[in-house]
JSON list of C-alpha atoms in Angstrom, two decimals:
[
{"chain": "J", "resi": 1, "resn": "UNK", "atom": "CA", "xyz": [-21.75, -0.05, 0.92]},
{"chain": "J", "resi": 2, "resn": "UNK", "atom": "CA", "xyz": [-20.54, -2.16, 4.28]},
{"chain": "J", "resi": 3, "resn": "UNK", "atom": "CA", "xyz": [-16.92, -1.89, 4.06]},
{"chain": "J", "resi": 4, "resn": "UNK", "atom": "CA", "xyz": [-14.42, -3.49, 6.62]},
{"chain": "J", "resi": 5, "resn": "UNK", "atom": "CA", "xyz": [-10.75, -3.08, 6.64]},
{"chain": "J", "resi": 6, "resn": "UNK", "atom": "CA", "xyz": [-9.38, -6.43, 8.64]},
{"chain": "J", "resi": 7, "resn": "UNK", "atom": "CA", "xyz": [-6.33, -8.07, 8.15]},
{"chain": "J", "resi": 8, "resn": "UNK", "atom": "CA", "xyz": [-5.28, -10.04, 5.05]},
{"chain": "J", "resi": 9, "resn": "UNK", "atom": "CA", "xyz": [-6.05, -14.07, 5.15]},
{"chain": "J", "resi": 10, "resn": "UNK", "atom": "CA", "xyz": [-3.87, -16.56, 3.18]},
{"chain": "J", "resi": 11, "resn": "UNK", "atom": "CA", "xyz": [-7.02, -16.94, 1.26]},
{"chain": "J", "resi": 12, "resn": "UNK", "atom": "CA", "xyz": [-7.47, -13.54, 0.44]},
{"chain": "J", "resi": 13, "resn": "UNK", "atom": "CA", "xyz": [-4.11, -12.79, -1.21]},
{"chain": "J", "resi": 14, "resn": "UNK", "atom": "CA", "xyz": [-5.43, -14.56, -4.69]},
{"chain": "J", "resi": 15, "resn": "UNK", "atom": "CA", "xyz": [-8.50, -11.23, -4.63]},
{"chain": "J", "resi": 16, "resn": "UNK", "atom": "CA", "xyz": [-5.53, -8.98, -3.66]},
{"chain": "J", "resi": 17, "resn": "UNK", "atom": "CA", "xyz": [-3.16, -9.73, -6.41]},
{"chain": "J", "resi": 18, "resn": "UNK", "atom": "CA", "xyz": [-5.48, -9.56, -8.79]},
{"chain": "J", "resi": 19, "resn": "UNK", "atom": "CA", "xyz": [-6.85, -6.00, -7.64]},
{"chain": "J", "resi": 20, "resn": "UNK", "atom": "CA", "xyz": [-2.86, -4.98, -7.28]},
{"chain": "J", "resi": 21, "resn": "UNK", "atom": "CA", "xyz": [-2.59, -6.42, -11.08]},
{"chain": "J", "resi": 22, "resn": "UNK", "atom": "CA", "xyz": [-5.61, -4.63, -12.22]},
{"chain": "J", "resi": 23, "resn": "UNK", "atom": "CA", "xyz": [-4.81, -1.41, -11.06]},
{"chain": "J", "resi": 24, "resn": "UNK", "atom": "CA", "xyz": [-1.14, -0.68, -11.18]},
{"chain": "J", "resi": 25, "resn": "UNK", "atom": "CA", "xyz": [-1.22, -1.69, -14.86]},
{"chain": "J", "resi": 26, "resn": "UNK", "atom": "CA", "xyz": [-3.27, 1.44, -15.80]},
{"chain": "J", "resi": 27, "resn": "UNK", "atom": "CA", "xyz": [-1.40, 4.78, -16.08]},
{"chain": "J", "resi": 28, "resn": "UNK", "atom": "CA", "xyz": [0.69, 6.13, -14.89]},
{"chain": "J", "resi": 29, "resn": "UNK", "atom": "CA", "xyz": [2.43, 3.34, -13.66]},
{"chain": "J", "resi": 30, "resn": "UNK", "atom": "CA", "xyz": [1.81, 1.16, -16.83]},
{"chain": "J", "resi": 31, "resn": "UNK", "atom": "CA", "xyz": [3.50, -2.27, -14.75]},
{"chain": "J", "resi": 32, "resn": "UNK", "atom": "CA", "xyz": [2.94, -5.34, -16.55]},
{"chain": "J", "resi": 33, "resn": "UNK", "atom": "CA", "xyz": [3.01, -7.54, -13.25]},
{"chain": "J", "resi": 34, "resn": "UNK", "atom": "CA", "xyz": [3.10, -11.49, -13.66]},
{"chain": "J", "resi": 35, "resn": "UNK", "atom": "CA", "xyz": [0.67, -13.17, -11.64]},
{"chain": "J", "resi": 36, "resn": "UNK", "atom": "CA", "xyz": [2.66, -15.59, -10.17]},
{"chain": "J", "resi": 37, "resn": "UNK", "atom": "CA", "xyz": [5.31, -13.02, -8.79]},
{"chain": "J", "resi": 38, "resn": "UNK", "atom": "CA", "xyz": [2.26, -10.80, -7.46]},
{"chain": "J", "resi": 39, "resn": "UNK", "atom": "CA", "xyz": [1.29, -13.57, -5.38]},
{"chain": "J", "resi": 40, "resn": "UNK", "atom": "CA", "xyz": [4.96, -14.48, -4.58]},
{"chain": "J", "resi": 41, "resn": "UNK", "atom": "CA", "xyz": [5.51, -10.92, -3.41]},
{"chain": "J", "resi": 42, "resn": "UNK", "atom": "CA", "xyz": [2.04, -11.03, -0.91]},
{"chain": "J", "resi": 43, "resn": "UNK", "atom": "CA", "xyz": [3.00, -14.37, 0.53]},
{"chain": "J", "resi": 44, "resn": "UNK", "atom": "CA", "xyz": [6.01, -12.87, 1.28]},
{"chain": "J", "resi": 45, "resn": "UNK", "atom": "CA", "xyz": [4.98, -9.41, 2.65]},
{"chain": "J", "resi": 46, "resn": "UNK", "atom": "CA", "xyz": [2.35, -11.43, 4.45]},
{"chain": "J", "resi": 47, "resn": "UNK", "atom": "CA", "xyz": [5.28, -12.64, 6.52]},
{"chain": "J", "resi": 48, "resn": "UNK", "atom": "CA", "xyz": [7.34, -10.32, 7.07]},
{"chain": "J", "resi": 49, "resn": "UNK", "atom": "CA", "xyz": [5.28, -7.34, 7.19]},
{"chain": "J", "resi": 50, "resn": "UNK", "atom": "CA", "xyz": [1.33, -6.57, 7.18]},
{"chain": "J", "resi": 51, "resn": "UNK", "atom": "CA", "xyz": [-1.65, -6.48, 4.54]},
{"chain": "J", "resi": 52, "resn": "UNK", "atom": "CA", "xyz": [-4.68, -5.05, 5.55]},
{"chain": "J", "resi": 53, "resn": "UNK", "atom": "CA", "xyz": [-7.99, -5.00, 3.10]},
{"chain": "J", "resi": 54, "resn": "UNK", "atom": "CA", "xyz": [-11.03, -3.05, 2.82]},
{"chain": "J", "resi": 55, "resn": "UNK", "atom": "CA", "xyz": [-14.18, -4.92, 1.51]},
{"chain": "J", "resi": 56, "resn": "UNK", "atom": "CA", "xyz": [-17.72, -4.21, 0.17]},
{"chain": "J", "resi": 57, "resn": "UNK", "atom": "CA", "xyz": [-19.17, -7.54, 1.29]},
{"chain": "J", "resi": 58, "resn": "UNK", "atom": "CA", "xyz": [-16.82, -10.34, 0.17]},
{"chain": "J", "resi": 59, "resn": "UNK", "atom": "CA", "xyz": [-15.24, -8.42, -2.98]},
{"chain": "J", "resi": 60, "resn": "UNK", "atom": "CA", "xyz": [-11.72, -6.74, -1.68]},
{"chain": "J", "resi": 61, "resn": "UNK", "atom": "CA", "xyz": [-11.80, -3.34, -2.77]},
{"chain": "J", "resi": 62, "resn": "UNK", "atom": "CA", "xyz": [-8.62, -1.80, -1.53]},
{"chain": "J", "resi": 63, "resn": "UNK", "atom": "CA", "xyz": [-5.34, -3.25, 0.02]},
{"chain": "J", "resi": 64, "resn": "UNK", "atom": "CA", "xyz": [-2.41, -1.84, 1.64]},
{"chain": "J", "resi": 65, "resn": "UNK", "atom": "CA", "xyz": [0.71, -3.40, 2.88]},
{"chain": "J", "resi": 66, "resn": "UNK", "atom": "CA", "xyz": [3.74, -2.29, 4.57]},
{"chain": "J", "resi": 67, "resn": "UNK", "atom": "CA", "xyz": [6.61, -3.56, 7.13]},
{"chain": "J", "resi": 68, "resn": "UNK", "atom": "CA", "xyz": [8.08, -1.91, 10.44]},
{"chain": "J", "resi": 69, "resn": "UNK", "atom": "CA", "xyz": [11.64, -1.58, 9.39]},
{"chain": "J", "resi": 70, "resn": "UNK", "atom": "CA", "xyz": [14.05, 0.21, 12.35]},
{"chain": "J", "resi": 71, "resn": "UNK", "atom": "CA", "xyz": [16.00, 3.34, 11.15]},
{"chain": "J", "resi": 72, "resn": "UNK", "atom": "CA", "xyz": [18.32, 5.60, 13.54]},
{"chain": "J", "resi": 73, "resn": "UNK", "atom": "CA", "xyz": [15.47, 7.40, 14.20]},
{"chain": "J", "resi": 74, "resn": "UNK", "atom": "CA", "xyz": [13.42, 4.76, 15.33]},
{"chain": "J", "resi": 75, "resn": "UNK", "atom": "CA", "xyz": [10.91, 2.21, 14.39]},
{"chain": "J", "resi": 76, "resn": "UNK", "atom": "CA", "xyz": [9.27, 3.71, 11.08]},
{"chain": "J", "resi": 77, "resn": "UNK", "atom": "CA", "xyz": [6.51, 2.40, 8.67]},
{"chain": "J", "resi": 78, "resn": "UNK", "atom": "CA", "xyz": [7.39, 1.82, 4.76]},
{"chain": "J", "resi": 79, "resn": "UNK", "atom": "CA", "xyz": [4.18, 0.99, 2.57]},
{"chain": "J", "resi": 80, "resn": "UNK", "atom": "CA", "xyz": [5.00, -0.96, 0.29]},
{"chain": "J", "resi": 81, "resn": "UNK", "atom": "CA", "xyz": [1.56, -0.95, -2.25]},
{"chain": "J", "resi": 82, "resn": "UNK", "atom": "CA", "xyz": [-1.49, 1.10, -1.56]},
{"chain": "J", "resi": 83, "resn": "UNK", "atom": "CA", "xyz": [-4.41, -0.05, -4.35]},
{"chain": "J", "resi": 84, "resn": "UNK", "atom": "CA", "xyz": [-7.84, 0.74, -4.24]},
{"chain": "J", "resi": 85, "resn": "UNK", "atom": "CA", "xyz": [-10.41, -0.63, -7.38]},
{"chain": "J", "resi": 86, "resn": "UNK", "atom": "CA", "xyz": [-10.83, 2.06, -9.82]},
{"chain": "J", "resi": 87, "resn": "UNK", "atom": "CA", "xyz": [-15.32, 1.71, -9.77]},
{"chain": "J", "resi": 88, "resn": "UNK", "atom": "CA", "xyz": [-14.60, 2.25, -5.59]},
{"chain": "J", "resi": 89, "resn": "UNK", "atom": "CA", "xyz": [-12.60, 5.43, -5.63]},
{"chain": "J", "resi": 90, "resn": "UNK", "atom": "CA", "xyz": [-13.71, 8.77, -4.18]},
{"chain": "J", "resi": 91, "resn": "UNK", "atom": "CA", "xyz": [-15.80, 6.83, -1.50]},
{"chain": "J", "resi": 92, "resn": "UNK", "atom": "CA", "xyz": [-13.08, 7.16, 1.20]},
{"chain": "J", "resi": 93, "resn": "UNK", "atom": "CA", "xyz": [-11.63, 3.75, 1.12]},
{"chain": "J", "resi": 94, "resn": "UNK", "atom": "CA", "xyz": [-7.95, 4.91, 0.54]},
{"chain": "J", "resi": 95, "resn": "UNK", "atom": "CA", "xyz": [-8.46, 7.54, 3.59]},
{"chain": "J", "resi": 96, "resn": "UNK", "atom": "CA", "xyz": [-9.71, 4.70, 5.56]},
{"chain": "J", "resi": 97, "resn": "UNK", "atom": "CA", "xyz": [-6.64, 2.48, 4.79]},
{"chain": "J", "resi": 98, "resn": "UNK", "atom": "CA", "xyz": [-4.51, 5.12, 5.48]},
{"chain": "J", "resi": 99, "resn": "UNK", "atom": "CA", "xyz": [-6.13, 6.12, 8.90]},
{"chain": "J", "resi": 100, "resn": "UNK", "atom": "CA", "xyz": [-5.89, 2.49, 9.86]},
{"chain": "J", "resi": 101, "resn": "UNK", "atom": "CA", "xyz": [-1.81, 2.09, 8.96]},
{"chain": "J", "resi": 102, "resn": "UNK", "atom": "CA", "xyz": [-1.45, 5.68, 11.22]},
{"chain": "J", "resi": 103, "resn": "UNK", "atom": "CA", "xyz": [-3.49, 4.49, 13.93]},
{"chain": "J", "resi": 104, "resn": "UNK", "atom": "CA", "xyz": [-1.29, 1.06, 13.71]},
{"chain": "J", "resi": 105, "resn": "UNK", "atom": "CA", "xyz": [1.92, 3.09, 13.45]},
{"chain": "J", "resi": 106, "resn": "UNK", "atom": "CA", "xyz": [0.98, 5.18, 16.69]},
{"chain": "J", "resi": 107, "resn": "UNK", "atom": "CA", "xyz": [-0.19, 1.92, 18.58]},
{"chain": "J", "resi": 108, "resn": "UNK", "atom": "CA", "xyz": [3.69, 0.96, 17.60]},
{"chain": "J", "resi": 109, "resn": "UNK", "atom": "CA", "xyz": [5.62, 3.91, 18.41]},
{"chain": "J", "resi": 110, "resn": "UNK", "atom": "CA", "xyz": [6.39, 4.64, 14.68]},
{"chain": "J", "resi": 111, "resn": "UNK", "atom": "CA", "xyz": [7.25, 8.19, 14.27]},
{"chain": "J", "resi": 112, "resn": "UNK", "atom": "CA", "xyz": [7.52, 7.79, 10.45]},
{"chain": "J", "resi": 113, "resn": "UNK", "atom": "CA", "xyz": [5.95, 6.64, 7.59]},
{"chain": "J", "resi": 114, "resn": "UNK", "atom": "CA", "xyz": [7.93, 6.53, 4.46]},
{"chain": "J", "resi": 115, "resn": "UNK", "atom": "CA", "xyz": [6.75, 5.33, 0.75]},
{"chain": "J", "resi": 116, "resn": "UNK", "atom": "CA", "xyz": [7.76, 5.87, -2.98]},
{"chain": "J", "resi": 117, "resn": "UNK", "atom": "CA", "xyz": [5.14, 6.29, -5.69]},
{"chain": "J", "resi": 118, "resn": "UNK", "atom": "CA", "xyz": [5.07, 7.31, -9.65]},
{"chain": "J", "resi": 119, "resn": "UNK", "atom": "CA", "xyz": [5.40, 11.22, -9.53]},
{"chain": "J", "resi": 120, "resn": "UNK", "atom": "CA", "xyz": [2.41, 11.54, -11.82]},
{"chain": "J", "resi": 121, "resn": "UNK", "atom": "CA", "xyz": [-0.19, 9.39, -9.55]},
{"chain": "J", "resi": 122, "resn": "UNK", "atom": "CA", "xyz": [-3.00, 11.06, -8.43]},
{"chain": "J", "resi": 123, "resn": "UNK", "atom": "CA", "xyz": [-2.09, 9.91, -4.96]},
{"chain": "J", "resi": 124, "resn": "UNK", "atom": "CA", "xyz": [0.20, 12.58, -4.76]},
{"chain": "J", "resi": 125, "resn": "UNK", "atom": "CA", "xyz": [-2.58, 14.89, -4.29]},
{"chain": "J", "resi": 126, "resn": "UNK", "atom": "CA", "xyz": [-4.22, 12.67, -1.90]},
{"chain": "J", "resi": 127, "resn": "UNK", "atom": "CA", "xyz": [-1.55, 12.23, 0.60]},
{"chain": "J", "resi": 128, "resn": "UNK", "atom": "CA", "xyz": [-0.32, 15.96, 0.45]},
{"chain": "J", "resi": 129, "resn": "UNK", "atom": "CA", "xyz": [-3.93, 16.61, 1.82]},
{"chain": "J", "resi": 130, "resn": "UNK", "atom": "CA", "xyz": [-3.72, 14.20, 4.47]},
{"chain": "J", "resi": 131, "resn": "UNK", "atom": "CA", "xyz": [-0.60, 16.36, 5.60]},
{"chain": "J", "resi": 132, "resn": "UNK", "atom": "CA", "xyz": [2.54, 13.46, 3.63]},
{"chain": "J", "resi": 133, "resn": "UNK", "atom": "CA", "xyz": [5.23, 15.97, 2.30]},
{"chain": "J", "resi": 134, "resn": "UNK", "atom": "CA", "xyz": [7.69, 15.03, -0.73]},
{"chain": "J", "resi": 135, "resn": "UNK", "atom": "CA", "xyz": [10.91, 14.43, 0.27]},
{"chain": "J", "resi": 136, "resn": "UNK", "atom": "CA", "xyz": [13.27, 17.26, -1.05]},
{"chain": "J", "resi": 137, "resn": "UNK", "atom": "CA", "xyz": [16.62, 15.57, 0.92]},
{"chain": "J", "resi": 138, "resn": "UNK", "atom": "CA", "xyz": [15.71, 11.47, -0.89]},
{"chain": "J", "resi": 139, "resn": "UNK", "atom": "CA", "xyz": [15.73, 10.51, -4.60]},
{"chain": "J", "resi": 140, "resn": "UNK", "atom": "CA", "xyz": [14.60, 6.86, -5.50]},
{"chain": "J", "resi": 141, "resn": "UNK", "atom": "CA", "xyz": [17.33, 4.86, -7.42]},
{"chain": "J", "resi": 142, "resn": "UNK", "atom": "CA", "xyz": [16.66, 1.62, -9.41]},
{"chain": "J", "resi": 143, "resn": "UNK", "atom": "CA", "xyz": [19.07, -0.13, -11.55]},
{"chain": "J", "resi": 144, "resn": "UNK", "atom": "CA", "xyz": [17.80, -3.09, -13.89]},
{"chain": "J", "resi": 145, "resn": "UNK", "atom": "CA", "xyz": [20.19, -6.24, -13.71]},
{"chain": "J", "resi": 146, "resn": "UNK", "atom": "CA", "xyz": [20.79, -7.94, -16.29]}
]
């Protein structure tokens, strides 16, 4: 496998939403994303924050984005979707992504990097090791509109 993380092209966001579809509608987080507001929602991150892609050759086989939002504390990093194909996992590709966003967030100044994510993902695990802790002082709170 050659894989290269670069920066997200216009052209590329189709590839990415349909990876992001793909994967978050498996469990645990069972989404039932529309294609049209997947794409909606990159073209939009795309300009106000940053999506960088791994690939194997052409195919994109992971994708993270995220914006630099400023806090009290400082400039700080929130990722916004982290998604790696499920036949490309275990080969490093998420700790890849994520070495690339902290190297980005250092070249920056970001002190912080800050994301939510289903409490029964297996990326839990994964970003304990790479030293992430769980909040105990924040609790995520949604409220459908009707």
């Amino acid at each position: 496998m050659k894989m290269e993380i670069r920066k997200a092209s216009i052209k590329d966001l189709k590839k990415v939403s349909e990876l992001m579809i793909i994967e978050f509608s498996k469990s645990p987080f069972n989404e039932k994303p529309n294609s049209k507001n997947v794409l909606k929602s990159l073209k939009f991150y795309n300009k106000i924050g940053e999506i960088y892609i791994a690939t194997d050759k052409k195919e994109v086989v992971g994708v993270i984005v995220f914006k630099i939002e400023q806090f009290w504390e400082g400039p700080v990093i929130l990722i916004e979707n982290m998604a790696v194909k499920e036949n490309y996992r275990k080969q490093g590709i998420d700790k890849k992504l994520t070495n690339y966003l902290e190297h980005y967030a250092k070249n920056k100044k970001v002190k912080y990097i800050f994301f939510t994510t289903h409490k029964k993902s297996s990326s839990v695990k994964f970003y304990q090791k790479r030293g992430y802790k769980v909040s105990k002082e924040t609790i995520f709170m949604r409220k459908k509109l009707k």
